[in-house]
XYZ file of C-alpha atoms in Angstrom:
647
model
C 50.597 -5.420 -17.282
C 48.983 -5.754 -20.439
C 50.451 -7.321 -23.742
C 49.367 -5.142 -26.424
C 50.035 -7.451 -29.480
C 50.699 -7.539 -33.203
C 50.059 -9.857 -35.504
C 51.877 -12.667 -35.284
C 52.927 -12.042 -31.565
C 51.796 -14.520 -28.958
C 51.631 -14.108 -25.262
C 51.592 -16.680 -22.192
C 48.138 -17.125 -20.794
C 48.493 -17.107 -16.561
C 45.111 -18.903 -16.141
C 42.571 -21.347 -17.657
C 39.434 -19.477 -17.232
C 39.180 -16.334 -19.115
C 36.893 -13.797 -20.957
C 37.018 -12.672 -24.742
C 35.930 -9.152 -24.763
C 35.625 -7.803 -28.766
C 34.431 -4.418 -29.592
C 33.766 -3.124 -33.090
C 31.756 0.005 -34.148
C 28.665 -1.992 -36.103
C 26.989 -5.673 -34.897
C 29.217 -8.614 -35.932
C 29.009 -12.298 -35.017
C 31.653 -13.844 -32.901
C 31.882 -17.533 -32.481
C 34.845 -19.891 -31.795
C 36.443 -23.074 -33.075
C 38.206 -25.834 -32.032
C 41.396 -27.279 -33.693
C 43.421 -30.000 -33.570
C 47.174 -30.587 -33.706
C 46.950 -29.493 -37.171
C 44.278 -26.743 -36.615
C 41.603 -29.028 -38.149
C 38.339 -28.427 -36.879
C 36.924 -31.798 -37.319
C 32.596 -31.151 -37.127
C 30.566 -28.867 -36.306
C 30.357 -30.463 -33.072
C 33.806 -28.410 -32.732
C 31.736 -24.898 -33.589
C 30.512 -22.277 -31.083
C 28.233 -20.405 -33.065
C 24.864 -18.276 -32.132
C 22.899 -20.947 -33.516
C 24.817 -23.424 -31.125
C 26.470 -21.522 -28.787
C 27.896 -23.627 -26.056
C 30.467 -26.154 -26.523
C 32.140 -27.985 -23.604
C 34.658 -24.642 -22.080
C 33.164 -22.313 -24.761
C 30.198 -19.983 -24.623
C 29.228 -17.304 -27.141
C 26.951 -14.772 -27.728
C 23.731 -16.409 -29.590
C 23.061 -12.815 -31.631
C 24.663 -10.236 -33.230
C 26.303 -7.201 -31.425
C 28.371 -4.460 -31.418
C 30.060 -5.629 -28.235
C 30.546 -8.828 -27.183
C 31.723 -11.217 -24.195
C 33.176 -14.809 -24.472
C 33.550 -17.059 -21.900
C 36.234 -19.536 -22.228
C 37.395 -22.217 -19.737
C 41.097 -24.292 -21.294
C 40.779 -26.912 -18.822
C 37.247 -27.741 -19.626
C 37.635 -27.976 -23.971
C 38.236 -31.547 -25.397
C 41.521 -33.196 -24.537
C 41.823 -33.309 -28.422
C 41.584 -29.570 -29.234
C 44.796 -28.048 -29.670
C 43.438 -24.793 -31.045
C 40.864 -22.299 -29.880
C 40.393 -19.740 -32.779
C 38.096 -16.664 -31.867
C 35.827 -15.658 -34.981
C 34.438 -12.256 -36.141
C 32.171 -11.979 -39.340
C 30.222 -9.413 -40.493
C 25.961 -10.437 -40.768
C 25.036 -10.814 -44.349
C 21.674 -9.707 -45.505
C 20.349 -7.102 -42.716
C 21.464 -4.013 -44.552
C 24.947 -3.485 -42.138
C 28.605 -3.110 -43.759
C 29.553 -5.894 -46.345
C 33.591 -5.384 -45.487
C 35.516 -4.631 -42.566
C 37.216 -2.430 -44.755
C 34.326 0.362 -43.919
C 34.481 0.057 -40.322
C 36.674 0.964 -37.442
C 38.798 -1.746 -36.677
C 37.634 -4.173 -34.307
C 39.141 -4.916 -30.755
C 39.915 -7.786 -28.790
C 40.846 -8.051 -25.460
C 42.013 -11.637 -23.391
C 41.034 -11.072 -19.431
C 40.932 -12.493 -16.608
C 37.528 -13.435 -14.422
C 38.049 -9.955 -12.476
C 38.100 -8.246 -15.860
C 42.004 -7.488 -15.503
C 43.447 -7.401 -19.364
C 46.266 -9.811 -20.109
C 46.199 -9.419 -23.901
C 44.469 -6.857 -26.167
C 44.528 -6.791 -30.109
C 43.378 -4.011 -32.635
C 42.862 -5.794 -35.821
C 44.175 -3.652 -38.549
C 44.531 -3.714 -41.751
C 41.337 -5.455 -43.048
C 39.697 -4.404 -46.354
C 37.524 -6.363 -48.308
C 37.250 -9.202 -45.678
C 33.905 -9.840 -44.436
C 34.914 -12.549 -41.746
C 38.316 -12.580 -40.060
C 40.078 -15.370 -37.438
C 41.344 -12.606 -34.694
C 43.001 -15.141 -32.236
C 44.262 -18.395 -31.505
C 44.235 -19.683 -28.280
C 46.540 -22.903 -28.439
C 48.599 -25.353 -26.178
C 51.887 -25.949 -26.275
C 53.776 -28.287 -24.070
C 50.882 -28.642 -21.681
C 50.567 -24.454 -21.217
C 48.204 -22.438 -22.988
C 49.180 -18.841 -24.630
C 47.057 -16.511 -27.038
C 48.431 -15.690 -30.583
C 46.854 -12.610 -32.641
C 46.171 -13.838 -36.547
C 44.209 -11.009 -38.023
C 43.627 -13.323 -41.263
C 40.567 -12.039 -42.797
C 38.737 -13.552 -45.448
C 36.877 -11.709 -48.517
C 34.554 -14.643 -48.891
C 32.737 -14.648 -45.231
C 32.148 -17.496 -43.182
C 32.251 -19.966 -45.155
C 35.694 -19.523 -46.683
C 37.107 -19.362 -43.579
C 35.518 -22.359 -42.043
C 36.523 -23.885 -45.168
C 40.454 -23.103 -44.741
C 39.862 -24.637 -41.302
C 38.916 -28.134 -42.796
C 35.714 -28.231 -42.171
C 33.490 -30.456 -44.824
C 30.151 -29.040 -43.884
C 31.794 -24.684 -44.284
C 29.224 -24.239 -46.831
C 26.181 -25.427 -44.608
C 27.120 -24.495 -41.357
C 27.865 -20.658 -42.910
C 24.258 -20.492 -43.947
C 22.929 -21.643 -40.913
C 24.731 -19.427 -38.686
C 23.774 -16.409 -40.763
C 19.849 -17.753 -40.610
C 20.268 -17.802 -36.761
C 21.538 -14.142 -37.001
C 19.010 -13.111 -39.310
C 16.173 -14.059 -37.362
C 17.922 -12.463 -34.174
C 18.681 -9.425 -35.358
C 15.490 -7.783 -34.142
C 16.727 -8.375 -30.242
C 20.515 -7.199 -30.572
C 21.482 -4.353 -28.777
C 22.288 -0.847 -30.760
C 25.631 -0.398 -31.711
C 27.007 2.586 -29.258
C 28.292 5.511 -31.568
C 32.213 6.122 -31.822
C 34.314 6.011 -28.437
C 35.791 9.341 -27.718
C 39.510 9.143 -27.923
C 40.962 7.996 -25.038
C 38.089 5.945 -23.185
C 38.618 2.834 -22.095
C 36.953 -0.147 -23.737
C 37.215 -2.909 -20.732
C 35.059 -2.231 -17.323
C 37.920 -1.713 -14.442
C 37.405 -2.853 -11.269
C 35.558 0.255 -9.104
C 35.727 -1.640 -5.340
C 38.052 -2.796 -3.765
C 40.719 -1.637 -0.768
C 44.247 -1.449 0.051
C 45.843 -3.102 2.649
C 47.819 -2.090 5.614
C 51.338 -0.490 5.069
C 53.983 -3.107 4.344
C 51.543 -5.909 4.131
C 52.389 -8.757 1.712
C 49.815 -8.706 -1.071
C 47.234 -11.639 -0.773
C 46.951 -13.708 -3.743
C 43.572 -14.411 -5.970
C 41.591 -16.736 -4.138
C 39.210 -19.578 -5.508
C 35.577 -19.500 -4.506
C 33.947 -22.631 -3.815
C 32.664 -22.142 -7.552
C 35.791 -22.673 -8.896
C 36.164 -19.118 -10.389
C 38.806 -16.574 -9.395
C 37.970 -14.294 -6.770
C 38.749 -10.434 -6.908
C 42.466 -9.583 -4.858
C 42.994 -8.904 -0.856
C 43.263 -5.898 0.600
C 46.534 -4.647 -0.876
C 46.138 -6.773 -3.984
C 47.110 -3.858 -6.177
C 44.628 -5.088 -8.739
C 42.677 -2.345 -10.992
C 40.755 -0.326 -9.133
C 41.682 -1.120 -5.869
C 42.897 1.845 -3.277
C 39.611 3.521 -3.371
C 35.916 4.040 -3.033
C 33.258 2.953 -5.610
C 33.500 5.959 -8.071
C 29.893 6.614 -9.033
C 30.942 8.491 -11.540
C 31.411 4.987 -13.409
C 34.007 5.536 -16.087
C 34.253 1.874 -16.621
C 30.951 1.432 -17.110
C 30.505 3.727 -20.088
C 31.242 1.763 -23.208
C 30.072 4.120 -25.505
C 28.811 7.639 -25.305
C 24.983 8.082 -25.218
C 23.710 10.869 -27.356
C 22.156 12.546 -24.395
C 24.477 12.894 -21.224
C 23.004 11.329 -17.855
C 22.359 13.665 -15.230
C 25.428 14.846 -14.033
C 26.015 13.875 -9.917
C 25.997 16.484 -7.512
C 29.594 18.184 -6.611
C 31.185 15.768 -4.138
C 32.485 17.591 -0.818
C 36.065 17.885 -0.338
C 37.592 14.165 1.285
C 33.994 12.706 0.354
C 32.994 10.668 -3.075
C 30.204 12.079 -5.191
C 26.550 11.882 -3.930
C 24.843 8.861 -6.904
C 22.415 10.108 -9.335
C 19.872 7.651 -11.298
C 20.918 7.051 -14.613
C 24.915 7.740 -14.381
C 25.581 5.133 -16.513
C 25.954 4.625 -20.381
C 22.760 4.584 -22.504
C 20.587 6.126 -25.272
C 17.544 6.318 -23.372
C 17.057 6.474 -19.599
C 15.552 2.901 -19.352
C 18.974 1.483 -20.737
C 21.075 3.952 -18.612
C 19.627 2.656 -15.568
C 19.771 -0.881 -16.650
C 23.158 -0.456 -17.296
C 23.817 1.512 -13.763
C 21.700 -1.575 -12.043
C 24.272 -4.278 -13.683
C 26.903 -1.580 -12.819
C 25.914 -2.187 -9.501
C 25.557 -5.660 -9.583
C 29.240 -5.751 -10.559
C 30.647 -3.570 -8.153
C 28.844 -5.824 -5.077
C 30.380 -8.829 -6.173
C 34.001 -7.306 -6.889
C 33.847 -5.591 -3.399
C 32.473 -8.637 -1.193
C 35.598 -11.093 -3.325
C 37.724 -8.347 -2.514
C 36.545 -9.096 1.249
C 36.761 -12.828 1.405
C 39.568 -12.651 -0.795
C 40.949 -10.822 2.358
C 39.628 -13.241 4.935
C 41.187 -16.133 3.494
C 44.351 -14.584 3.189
C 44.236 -13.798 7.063
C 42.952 -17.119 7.808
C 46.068 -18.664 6.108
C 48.375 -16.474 7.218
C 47.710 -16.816 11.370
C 47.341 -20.258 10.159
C 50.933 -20.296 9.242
C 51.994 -18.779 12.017
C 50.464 -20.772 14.704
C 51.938 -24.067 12.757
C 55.832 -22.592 12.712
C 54.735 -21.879 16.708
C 53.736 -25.439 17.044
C 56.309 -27.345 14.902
C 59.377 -25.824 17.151
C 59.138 -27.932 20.873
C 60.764 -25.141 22.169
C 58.316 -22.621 21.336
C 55.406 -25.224 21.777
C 54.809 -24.415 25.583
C 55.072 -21.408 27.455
C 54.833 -18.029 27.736
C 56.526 -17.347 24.437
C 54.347 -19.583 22.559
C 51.163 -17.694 24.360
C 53.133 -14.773 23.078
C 53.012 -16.105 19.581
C 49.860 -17.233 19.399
C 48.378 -14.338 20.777
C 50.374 -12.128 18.309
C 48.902 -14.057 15.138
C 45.672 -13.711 16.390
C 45.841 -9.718 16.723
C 47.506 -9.913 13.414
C 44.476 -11.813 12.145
C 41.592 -10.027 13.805
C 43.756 -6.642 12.501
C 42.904 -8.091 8.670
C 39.717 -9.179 9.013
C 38.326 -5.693 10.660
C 40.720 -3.775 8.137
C 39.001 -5.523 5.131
C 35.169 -5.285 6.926
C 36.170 -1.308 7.184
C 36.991 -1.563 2.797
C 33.061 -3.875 2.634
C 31.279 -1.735 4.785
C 32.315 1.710 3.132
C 31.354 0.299 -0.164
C 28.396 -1.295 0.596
C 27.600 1.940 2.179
C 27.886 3.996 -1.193
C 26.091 1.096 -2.984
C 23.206 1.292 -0.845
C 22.999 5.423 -1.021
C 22.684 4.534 -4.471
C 20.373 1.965 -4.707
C 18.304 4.139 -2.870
C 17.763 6.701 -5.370
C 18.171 4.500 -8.437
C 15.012 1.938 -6.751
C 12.508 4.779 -6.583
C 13.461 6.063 -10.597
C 13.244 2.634 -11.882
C 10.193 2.397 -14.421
C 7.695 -0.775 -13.865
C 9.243 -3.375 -16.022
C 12.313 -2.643 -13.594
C 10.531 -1.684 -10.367
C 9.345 -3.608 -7.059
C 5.423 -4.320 -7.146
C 5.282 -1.636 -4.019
C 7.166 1.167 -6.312
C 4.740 4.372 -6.673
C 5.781 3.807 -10.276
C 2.689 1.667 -10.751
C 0.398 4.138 -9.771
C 0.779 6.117 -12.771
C 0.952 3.043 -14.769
C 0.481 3.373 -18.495
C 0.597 0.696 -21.214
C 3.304 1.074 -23.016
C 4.046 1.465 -26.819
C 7.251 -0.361 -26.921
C 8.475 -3.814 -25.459
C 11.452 -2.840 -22.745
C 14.828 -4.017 -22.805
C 14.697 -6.178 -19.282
C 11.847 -7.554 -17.081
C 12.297 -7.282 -13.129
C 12.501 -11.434 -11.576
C 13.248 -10.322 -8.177
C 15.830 -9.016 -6.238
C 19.814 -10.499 -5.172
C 21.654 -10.077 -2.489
C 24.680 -11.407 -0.788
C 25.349 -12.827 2.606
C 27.857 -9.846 3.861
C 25.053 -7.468 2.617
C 21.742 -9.016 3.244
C 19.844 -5.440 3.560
C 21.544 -4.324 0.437
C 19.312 -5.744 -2.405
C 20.037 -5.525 -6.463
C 16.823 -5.620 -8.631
C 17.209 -9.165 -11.514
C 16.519 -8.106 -14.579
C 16.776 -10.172 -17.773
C 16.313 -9.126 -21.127
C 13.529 -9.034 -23.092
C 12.399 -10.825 -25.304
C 12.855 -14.084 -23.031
C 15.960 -16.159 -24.219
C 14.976 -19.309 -21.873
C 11.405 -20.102 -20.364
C 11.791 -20.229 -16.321
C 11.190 -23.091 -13.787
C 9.520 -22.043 -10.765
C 10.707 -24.743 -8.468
C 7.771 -25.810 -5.944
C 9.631 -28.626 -4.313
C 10.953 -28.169 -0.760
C 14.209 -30.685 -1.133
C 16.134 -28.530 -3.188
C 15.113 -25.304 -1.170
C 17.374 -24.124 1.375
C 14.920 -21.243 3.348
C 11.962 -24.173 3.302
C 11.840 -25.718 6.463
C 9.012 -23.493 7.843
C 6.754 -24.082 5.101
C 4.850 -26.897 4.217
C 4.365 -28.433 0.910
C 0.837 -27.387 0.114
C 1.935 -23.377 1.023
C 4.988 -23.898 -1.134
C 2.873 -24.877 -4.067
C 0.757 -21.849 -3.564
C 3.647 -19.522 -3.133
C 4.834 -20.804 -6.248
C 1.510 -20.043 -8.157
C 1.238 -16.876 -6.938
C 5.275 -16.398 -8.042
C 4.006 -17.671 -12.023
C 1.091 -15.219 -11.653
C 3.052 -11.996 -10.519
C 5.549 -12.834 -13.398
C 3.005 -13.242 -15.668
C 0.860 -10.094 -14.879
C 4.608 -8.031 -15.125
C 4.774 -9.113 -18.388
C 1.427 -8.680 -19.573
C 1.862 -5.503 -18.070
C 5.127 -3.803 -19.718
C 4.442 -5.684 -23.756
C 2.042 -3.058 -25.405
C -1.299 -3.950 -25.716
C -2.124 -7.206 -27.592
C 1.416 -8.116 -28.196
C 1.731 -10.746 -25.104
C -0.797 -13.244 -24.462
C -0.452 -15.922 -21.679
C -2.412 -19.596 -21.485
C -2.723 -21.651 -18.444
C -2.250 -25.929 -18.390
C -3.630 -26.586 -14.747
C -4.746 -29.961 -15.073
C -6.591 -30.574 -11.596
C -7.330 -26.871 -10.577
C -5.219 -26.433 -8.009
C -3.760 -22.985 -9.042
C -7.435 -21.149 -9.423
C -7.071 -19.058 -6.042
C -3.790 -18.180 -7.592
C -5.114 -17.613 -10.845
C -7.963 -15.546 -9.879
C -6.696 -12.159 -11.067
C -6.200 -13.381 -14.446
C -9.145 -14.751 -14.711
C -11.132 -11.871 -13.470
C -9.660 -9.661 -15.204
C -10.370 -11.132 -18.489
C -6.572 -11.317 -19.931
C -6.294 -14.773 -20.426
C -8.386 -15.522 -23.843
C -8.859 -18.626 -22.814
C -9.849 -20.654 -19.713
C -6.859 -22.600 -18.168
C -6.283 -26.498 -19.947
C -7.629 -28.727 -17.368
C -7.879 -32.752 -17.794
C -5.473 -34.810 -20.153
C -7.404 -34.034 -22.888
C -7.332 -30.255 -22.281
C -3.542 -30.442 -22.119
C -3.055 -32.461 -25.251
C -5.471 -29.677 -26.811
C -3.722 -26.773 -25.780
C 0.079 -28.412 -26.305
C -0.686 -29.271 -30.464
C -2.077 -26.060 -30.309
C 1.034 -23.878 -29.420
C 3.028 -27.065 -31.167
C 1.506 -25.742 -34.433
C 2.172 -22.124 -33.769
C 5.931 -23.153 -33.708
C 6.048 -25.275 -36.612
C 4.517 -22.883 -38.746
C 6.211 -20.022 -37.573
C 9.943 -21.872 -38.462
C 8.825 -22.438 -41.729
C 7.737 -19.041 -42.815
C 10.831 -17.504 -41.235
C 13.191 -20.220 -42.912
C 11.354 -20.245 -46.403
C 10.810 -15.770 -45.924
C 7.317 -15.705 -46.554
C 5.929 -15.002 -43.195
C 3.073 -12.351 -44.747
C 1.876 -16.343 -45.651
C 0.550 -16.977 -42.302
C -3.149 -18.378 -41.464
C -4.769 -14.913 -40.708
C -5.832 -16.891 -37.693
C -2.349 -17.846 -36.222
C -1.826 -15.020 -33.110
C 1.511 -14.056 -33.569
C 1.919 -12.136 -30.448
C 4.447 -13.714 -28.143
C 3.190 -16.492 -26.134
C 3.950 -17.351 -22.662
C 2.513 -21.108 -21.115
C 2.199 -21.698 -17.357
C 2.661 -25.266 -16.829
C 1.367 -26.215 -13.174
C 1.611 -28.853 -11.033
C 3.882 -30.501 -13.928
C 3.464 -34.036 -14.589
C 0.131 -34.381 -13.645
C -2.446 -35.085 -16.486
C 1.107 -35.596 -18.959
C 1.544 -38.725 -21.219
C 4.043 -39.195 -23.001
C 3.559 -37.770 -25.693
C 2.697 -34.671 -23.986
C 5.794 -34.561 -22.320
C 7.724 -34.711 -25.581
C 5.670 -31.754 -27.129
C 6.867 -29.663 -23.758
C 10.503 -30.916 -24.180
C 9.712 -29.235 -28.122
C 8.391 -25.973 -27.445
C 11.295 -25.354 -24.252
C 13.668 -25.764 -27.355
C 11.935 -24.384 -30.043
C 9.691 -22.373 -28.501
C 11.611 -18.861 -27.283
C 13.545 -18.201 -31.444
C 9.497 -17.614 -32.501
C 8.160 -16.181 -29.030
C 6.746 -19.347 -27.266
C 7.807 -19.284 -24.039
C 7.481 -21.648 -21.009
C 6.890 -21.202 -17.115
C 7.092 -24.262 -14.991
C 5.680 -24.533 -11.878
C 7.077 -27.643 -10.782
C 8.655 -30.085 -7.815
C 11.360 -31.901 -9.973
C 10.760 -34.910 -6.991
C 7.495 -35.596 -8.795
C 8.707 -35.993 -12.365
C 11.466 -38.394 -11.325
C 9.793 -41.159 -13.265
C 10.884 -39.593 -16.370
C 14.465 -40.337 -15.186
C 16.720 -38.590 -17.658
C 14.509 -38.197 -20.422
C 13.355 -34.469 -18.478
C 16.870 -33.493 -18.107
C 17.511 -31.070 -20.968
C 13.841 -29.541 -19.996
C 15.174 -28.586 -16.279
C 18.449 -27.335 -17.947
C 16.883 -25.554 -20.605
C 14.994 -23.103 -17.969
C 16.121 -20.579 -15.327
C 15.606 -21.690 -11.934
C 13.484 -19.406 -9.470
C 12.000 -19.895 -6.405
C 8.535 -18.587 -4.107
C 10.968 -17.899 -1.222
C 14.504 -16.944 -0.425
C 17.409 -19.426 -1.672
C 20.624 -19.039 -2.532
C 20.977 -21.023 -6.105
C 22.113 -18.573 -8.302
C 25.366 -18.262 -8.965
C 27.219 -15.454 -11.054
C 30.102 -16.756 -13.589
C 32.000 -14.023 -13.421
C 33.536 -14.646 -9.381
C 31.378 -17.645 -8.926
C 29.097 -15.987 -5.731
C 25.896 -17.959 -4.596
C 23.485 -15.297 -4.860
C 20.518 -15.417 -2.233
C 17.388 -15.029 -4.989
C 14.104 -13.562 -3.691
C 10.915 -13.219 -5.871
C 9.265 -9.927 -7.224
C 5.701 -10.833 -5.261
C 2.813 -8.683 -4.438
C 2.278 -7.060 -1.178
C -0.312 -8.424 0.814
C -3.319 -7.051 0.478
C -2.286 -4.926 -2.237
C -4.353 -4.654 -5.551
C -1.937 -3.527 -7.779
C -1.990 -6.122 -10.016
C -5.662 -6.288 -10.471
C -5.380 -2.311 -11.246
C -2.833 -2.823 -13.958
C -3.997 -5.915 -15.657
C -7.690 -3.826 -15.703
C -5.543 -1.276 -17.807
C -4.020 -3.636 -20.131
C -7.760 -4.754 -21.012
C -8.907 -1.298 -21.706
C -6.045 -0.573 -23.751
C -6.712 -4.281 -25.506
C -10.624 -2.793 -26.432
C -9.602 0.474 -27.476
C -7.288 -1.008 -29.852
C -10.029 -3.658 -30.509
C -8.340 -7.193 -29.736
């Protein structure tokens, strides 16, 4: 049941690992600090902040939004934080409120990994305060609990890092708004009032219950670490039912234009899906929303499942042990008896909690198959008819298509990987067969071309869905070996350059994009970006690195470490295509470059893994039919539309 607290009230906290969900009506920041004993936040090494926003157990958003979601692990912050206090502030200087006074009053909920609330907060009350400390995770006597405060502060961000004993308040304020300022331009729309009565927090919509007068099985850990969604009979939200493609959880606001309404259901049967039944102002970003939607409702379901498993595998377990600790019951035809029994019990479970999988994996494959054909091309498969009526666009999307997940209780069931756009972190196409778990049947030299053609069908996408002139891509292939991969760039005249080949080519086209950085930082910082060289292409930039180290020195290497960093807060992004065997020389030094980038691979592998019930997801690239010459047709289009508009 959920604590609805006051201020002042505090609440015990049944787990370590938890999510901070905050809602408000406009964009606000939301960070976190760390405290000791005496609530003293003692650097700004202790400060989660969009600027910085991971600290060891703590990760925040890095931008501005009207919702937000805050992952938080206790056991993981130092031993020397006491205090965990989640911040709110208004952004100064983009033309949004100034006070909290003139907004609705923000939300805050404390959940668990499968989204069920233990603690929620309304922070009333708040006037002229611009920045406002709305909770206080803190230990006491080794257990944690959650406190609301609701002490706001008329003087922003820095007052209140300032009450919190920080020296550098003043400084760390300033930089935290610069971060926000310059990331404004990518934060998601505030959704327009709630009507009365919706929820705010996404319920669990899959899930089963268990057979009559079954114990309930308890949360299980994954071999993540992260809490797993209940057994069969679990009694956890949601559970009982079918997936409800209705999705009432998954509306967090109300779009201005209703999605298509779903077909009447038939009596004793759930509702037939509809593309776009999810929350959104514009059809892209309803079915982006219904394809996360989705994404959430496989992994709930399939926990649910091995949630269910585990609890039968420990329960005949138990059984079979009290049959073989008794020596009377050891032998014979009662112990057979016994034995058999658990077993039936056991196999009774399993094919009870399969039934709950396979019904819901049956609705979430009716729907993917009419949400798949709808989805437009930054979303869709490279064999979608969408493509055939391919236009540039006029706009930059909300989310580019990587590829495809699935899950090994549902490997013909397949979710579409979308991340947003613009790119938050440059991506490492990983062409070494060590780390690669489907690899065996392909040799090193195909991997390396399968990889290639992976950085090429990523880069034609998103050459494909940024309007004309407003994405340019450049090629480092120091020896050449990517040109039969390269060819339909090259052909098709979008790369304005040839690829870098040759040390010196690299070094040339690495100060080059180097420059574009430093110069872009300093007119954002100093304001006076109508100051740059007329020259300077300040489209966003994407560089495909191949066959990384070869033709690197060191100093090259350093510049690459730079623009992974630097690079994506002025639109200088990376692409790797790289075995991380043949950089080992580096040692360390390369570390933060691998960890800066997302990990993909050129064939199937199961490396990703979500943080919300801590799955391995099975990833599989977005490639190009073979034979197909969709990608030469569409990149032919996006020059056209480059010389009508005359770049």
């Amino acid at each position: 049941m959920t604590a609805e607290l006051v201020r002042g009230q505090n609440h015990a906290l049944p787990q370590t690992r938890l999510e901070i969900r905050v809602s408000a009506g406009h964009p606000i920041v939301a960070g976190v600090t760390l405290g000791d004993e005496q609530g003293t936040v003692r650097g700004t090494e202790w400060v989660a902040h969009p600027a910085t926003p991971q600290l060891p157990g703590i990760d925040v958003p890095k931008q501005a939004a009207a919702d937000h979601r805050l992952a938080v692990d206790l056991g993981a912050v130092p031993e020397a934080a006491h205090r965990v206090n989640v911040l709110l502030a208004l952004p100064t200087g983009v033309g949004g409120p100034t006070r909290f006074g003139v907004m609705p009053a923000p939300f805050v909920a404390v959940t668990g990994l499968d989204g069920t609330e233990v603690a929620s907060y309304t922070i009333t009350d708040l006037d002229s305060e611009s920045a406002v400390v709305a909770l206080e995770l803190y230990r006491r006597q080794g257990a944690w609990k959650v406190r609301a405060v609701g002490q706001g502060y008329a003087g922003g961000l820095a007052a209140m890092l300032q009450d919190q004993g920080l020296p550098e308040a003043v400084e760390l304020a300033a930089r935290i708004n610069d971060a926000v300022a310059q990331g404004m331009a990518r934060s998601v729309a505030q959704p327009p009032p709630r009507p009365e009565g919706e929820g705010r927090v996404r319920t669990a919509t899959a899930g089963g219950s268990g057979p009559a007068g079954e114990p309930a099985a308890a949360p299980q850990q994954t071999p993540a670490g992260t809490a797993a969604g209940g057994a069969p009979g679990s009694g956890g939200p949601g559970s009982g039912g079918p997936v409800n493609y209705q999705h009432p959880g998954r509306r967090t606001s109300a779009p201005p234009t209703p999605p298509p309404a779903a077909p009447p259901a038939q009596p004793g049967r759930p509702a037939q899906p509809v593309a776009g039944d999810a929350s959104g102002w514009t059809m892209d970003e309803r079915l982006y929303n219904q394809v996360w939607g989705m994404f959430e409702d496989l992994a709930r379901t399939t926990a649910a499942y091995r949630s269910a498993v585990d609890f039968a595998d420990s329960r005949m377990e138990k059984e079979l042990d009290g049959v073989l600790s008794d020596p009377r019951t050891r032998f014979g035809p009662a112990a057979d008896s016994a034995r058999a029994e658990a077993r039936t019990k056991h196999t009774a479970l399993v094919e009870q909690a399969r039934a709950v999988l396979d019904r819901d994996l049956a609705q979430l494959a009716a729907e993917a198959e009419v949400v798949e054909p709808a989805l437009p091309p930054a979303f869709a498969r490279w064999d979608s008819p969408v493509w055939q009526g391919y236009q540039v666009p006029m706009e930059i999307p909300m989310a580019l298509r990587l590829g495809e997940l699935h899950l090994p209780e549902s490997r013909d069931l397949r979710i579409p990987m979308l991340v947003r756009l613009p790119l938050e972190r440059g991506l490492w196409i990983d062409s070494g067969r060590d780390a690669l778990s489907d690899a065996a049947m392909v040799d090193s030299g195909e991997l390396r071309r399968l990889a290639a053609d992976t950085a090429v069908a990523h880069a034609a996408r998103l050459l494909a869905v940024y309007p004309a002139g407003e994405f340019t891509v450049h090629v480092i292939d120091p020896a050449g070996s990517a040109a039969g991969s390269l060819a339909p760039l090259l052909r098709s005249g979008v790369l304005r350059e040839p690829p870098a080949s040759g040390a010196q080519g690299v070094s040339a086209m690495l100060a080059g994009l180097t420059r574009r950085v430093d110069l872009v930082q300093m007119a954002v910082r100093s304001g006076a970006t109508d100051a740059l060289p007329p020259d300077l292409d300040v489209a966003e930039q994407l560089l495909i690195v191949n066959d990384f180290p070869h033709g690197f020195d060191d100093r090259a290497v350093t510049q690459l470490r730079y623009l992974a960093d630097e690079g994506p807060s002025v639109g200088v992004h990376l692409m790797m295509v790289a075995d991380r065997q043949d950089a080992q020389a580096y040692g360390p030094v390369l570390g933060p470059l691998w960890r800066s980038l997302l990990r993909v691979t050129p064939v199937p592998d199961d490396h990703l893994a979500d943080p919300w019930v801590g799955h391995a997801w099975t990833y599989e690239p977005s490639l190009v039919p073979a034979g197909s010459q969709v990608v030469e047709q569409v990149l032919a289009q996006v020059m056209r539309a480059r010389q009508a508009y005359g770049q």
